[in-house]
mmCIF file of C-alpha atoms in Angstrom:
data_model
loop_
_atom_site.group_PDB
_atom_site.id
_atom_site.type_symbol
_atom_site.label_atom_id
_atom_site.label_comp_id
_atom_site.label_asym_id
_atom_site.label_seq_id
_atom_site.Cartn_x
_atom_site.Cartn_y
_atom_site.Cartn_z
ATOM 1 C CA UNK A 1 -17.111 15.060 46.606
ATOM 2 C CA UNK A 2 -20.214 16.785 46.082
ATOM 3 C CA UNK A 3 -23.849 15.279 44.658
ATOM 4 C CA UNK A 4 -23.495 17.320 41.743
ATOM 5 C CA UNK A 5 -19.673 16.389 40.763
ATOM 6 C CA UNK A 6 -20.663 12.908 41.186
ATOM 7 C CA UNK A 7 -23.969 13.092 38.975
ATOM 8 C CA UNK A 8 -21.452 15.002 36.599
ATOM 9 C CA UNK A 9 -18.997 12.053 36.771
ATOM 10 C CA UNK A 10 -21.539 9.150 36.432
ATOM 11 C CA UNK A 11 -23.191 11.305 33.019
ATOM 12 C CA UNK A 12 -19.808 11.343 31.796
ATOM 13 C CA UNK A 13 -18.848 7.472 32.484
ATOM 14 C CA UNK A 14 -22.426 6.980 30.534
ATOM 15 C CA UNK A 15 -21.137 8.543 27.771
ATOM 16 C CA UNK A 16 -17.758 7.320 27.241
ATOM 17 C CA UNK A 17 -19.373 3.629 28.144
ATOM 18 C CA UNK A 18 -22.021 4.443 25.423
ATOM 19 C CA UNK A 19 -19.103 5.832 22.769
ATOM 20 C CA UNK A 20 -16.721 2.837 23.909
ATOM 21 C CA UNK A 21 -19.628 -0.116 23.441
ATOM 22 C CA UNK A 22 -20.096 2.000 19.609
ATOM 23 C CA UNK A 23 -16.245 1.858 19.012
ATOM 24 C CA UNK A 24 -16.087 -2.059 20.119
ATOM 25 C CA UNK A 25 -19.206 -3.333 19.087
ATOM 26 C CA UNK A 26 -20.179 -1.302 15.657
ATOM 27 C CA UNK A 27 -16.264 -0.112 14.637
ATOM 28 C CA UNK A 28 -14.478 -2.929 15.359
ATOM 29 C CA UNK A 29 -16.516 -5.552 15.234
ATOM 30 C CA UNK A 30 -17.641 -5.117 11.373
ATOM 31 C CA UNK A 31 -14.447 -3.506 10.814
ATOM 32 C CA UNK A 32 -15.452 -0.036 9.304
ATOM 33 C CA UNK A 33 -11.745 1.167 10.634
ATOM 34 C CA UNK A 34 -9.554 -1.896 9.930
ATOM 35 C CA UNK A 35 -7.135 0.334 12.465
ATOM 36 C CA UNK A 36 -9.301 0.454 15.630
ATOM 37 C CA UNK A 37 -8.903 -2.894 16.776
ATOM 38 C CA UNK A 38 -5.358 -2.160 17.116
ATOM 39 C CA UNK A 39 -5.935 0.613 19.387
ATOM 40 C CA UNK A 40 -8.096 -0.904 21.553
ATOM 41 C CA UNK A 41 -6.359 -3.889 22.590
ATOM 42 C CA UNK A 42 -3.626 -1.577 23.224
ATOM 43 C CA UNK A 43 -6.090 0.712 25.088
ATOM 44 C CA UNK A 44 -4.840 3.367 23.496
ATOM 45 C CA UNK A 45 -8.075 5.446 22.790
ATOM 46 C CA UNK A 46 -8.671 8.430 25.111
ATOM 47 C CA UNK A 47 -12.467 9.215 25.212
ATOM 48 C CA UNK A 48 -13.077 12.933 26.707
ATOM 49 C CA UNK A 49 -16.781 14.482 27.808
ATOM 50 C CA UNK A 50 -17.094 18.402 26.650
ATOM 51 C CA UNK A 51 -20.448 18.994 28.490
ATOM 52 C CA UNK A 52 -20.518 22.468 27.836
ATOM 53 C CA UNK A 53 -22.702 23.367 25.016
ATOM 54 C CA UNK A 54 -20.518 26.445 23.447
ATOM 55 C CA UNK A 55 -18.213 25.949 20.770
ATOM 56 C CA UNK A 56 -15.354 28.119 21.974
ATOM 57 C CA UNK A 57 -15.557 25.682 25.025
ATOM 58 C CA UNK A 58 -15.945 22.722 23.246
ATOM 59 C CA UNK A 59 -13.355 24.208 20.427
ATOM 60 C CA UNK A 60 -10.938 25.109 23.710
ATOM 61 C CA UNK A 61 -11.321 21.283 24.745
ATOM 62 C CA UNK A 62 -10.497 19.866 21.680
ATOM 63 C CA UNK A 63 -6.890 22.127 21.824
ATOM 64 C CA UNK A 64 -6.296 20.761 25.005
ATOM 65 C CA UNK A 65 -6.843 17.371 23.587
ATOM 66 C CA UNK A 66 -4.213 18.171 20.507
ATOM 67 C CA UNK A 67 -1.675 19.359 23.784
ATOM 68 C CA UNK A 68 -2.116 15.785 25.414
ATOM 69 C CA UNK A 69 -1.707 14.095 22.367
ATOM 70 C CA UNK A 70 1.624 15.918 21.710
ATOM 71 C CA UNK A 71 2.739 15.344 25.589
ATOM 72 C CA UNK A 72 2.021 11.642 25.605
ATOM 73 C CA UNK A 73 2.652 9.792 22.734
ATOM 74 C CA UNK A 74 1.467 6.560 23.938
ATOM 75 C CA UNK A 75 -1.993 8.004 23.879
ATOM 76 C CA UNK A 76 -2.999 7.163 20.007
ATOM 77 C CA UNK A 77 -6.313 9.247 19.164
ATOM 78 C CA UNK A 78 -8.856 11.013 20.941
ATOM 79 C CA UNK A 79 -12.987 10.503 20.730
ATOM 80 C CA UNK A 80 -14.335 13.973 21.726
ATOM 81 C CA UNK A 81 -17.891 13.261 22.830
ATOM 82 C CA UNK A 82 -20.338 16.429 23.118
ATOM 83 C CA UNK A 83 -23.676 15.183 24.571
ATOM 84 C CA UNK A 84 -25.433 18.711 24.115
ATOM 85 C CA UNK A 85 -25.459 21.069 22.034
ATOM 86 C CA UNK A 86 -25.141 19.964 19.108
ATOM 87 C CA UNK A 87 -27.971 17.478 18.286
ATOM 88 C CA UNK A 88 -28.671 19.019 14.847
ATOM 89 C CA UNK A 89 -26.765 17.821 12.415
ATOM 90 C CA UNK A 90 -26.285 21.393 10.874
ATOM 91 C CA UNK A 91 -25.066 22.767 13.907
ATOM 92 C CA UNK A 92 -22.980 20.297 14.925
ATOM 93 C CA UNK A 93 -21.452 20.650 10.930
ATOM 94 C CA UNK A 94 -20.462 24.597 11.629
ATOM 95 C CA UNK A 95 -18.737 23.114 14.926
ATOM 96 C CA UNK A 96 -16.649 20.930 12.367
ATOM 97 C CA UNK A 97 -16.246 24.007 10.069
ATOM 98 C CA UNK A 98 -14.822 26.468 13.223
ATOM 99 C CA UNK A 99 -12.937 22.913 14.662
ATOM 100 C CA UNK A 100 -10.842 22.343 11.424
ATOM 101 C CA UNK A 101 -10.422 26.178 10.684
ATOM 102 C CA UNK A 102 -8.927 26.328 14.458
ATOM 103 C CA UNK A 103 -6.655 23.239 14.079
ATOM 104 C CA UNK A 104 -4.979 24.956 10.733
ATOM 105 C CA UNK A 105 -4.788 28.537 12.495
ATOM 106 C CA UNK A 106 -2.972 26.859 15.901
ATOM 107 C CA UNK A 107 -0.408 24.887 13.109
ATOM 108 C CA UNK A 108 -2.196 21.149 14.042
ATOM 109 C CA UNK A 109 -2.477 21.074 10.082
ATOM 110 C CA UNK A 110 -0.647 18.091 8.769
ATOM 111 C CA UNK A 111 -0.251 16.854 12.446
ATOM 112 C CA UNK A 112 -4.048 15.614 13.314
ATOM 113 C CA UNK A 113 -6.639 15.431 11.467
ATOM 114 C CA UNK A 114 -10.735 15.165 12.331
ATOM 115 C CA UNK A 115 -12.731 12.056 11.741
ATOM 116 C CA UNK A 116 -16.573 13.433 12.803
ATOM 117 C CA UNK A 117 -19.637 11.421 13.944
ATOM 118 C CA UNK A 118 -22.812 12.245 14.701
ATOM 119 C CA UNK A 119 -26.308 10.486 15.602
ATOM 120 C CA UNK A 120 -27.868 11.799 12.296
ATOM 121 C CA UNK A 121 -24.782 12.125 10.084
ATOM 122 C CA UNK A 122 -25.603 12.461 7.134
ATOM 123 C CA UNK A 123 -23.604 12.137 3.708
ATOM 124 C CA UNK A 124 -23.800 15.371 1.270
ATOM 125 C CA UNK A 125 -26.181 14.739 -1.979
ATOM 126 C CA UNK A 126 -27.322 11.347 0.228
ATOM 127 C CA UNK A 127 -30.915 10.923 1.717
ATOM 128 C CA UNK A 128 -30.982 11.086 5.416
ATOM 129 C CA UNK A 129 -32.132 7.144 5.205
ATOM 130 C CA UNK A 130 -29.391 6.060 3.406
ATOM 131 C CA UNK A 131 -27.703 3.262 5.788
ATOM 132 C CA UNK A 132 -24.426 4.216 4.168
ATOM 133 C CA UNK A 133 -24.604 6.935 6.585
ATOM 134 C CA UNK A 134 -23.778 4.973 9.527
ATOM 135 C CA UNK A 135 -20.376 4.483 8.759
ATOM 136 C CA UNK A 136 -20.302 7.907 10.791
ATOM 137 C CA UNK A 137 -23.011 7.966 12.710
ATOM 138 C CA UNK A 138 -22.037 7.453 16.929
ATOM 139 C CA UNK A 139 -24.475 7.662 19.905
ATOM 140 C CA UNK A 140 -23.257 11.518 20.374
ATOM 141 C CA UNK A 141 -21.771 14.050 18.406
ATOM 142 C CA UNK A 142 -18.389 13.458 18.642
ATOM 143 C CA UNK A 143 -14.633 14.796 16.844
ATOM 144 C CA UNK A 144 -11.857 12.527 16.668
ATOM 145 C CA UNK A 145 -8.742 13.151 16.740
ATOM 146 C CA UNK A 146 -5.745 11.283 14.231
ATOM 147 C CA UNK A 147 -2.320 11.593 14.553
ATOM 148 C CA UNK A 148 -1.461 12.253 10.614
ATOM 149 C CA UNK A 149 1.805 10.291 11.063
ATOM 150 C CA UNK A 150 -0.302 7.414 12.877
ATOM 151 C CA UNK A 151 -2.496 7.143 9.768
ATOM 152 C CA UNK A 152 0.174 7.530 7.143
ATOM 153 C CA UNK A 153 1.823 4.387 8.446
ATOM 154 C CA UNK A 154 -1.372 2.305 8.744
ATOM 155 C CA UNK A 155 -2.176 3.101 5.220
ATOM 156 C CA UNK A 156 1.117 2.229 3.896
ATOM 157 C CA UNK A 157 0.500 -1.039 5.411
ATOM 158 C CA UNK A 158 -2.856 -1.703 4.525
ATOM 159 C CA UNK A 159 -3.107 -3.056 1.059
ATOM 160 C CA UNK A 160 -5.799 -0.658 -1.211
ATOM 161 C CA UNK A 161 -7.023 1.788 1.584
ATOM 162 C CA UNK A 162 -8.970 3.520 -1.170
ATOM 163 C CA UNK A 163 -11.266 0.694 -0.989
ATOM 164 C CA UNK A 164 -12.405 1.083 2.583
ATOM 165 C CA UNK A 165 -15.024 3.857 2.232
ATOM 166 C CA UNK A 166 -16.938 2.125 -0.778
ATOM 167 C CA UNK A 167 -16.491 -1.413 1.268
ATOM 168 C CA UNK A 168 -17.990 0.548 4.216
ATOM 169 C CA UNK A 169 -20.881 1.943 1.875
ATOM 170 C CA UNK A 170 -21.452 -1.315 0.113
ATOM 171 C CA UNK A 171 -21.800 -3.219 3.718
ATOM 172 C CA UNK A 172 -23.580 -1.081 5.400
ATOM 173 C CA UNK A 173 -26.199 -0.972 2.443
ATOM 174 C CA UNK A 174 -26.029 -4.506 2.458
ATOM 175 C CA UNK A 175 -26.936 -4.582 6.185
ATOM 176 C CA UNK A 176 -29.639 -1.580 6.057
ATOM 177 C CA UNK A 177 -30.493 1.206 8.301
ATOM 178 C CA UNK A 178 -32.776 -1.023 10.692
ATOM 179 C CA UNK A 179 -29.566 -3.235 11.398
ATOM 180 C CA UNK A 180 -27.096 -0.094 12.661
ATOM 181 C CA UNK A 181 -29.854 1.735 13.916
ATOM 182 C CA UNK A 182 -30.546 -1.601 16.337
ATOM 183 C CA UNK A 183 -26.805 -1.374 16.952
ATOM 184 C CA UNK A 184 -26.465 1.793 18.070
ATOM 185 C CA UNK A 185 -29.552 1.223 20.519
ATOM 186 C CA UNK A 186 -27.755 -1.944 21.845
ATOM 187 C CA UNK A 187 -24.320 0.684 22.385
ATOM 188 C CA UNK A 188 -26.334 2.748 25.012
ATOM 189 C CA UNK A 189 -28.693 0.009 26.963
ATOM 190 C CA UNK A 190 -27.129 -0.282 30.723
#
């Protein structure tokens, strides 16, 4: 194995480490998705590095990643992670735009859906220092993917699933920006 593959394989471990420790120790632990801890018990989350900076690249990856999903069911969602590129916010946005626009055109609509994250998400209408905005803010720009079915069932299940956004907003607000903010340093220390 070359020096290079193996610097490219240790950047990526980083990254899925850093997106893992979020998932675990942000996600799960204060249980903004009461259905992640599910998942990973069962290990059941795939995390995938798209490197490449260009969104037909990245927007390639992410079919790939609707393929697998479809070919092995005991795979349960996938955490896209894009570690350049798309550092602003806006940019990263239009990727969401073409990403969704692409999953509808390839007939993925009704079958996955995107959850998105992003270092500086941001809510619409919200200031940028609201610490309701870390409910979707991850240590990289990332797209996840759902299984629609997956989620259907979970909600039927869960008793007022409404509720979990405002419970997420209210909590977080609670909590403020300096407590996620320390979090999400803590997800990507070695």
């Amino acid at each position: 194995m070359s020096e290079q593959s193996e610097h490219t394989q240790s950047e990526q471990a980083k990254y899925i480490e850093h997106t893992a420790n979020w998932v675990k120790q942000v996600i799960v632990k204060y249980n903004l998705c009461p259905f992640a801890r599910r998942e990973v018990e069962r290990a059941s989350i795939r995390y995938v590095v798209v490197e490449e900076h260009k969104p037909a690249v990245v927007l390639q990856a992410l079919l790939a990643e609707c393929a697998l999903l479809d070919e092995q069911p005991e795979v349960e969602t996938t955490l896209v992670i894009i570690p350049r590129g798309f550092e602003g916010f806006y940019a990263y946005l239009d990727l969401v735009d073409m990403a969704n626009e692409l999953l509808f055109e390839q007939g993925f609509e009704g079958k996955y859906q995107l959850a998105t994250f992003h270092p500086d998400y941001c809510f619409d209408g919200e200031p940028q220092d609201d610490a309701a905005n870390y409910t979707n803010r991850s240590p990289y720009p990332t797209l996840h993917l759902i299984r629609e079915d997956s989620m259907e069932r979970a909600l039927a299940d869960y008793d007022d699933p409404e509720s979990i956004p405002d419970r997420n907003i209210h909590f977080a607000r609670r909590k403020g920006s300096d407590f996620f903010a320390r979090l999400l340093t803590q997800c990507v220390k070695p």
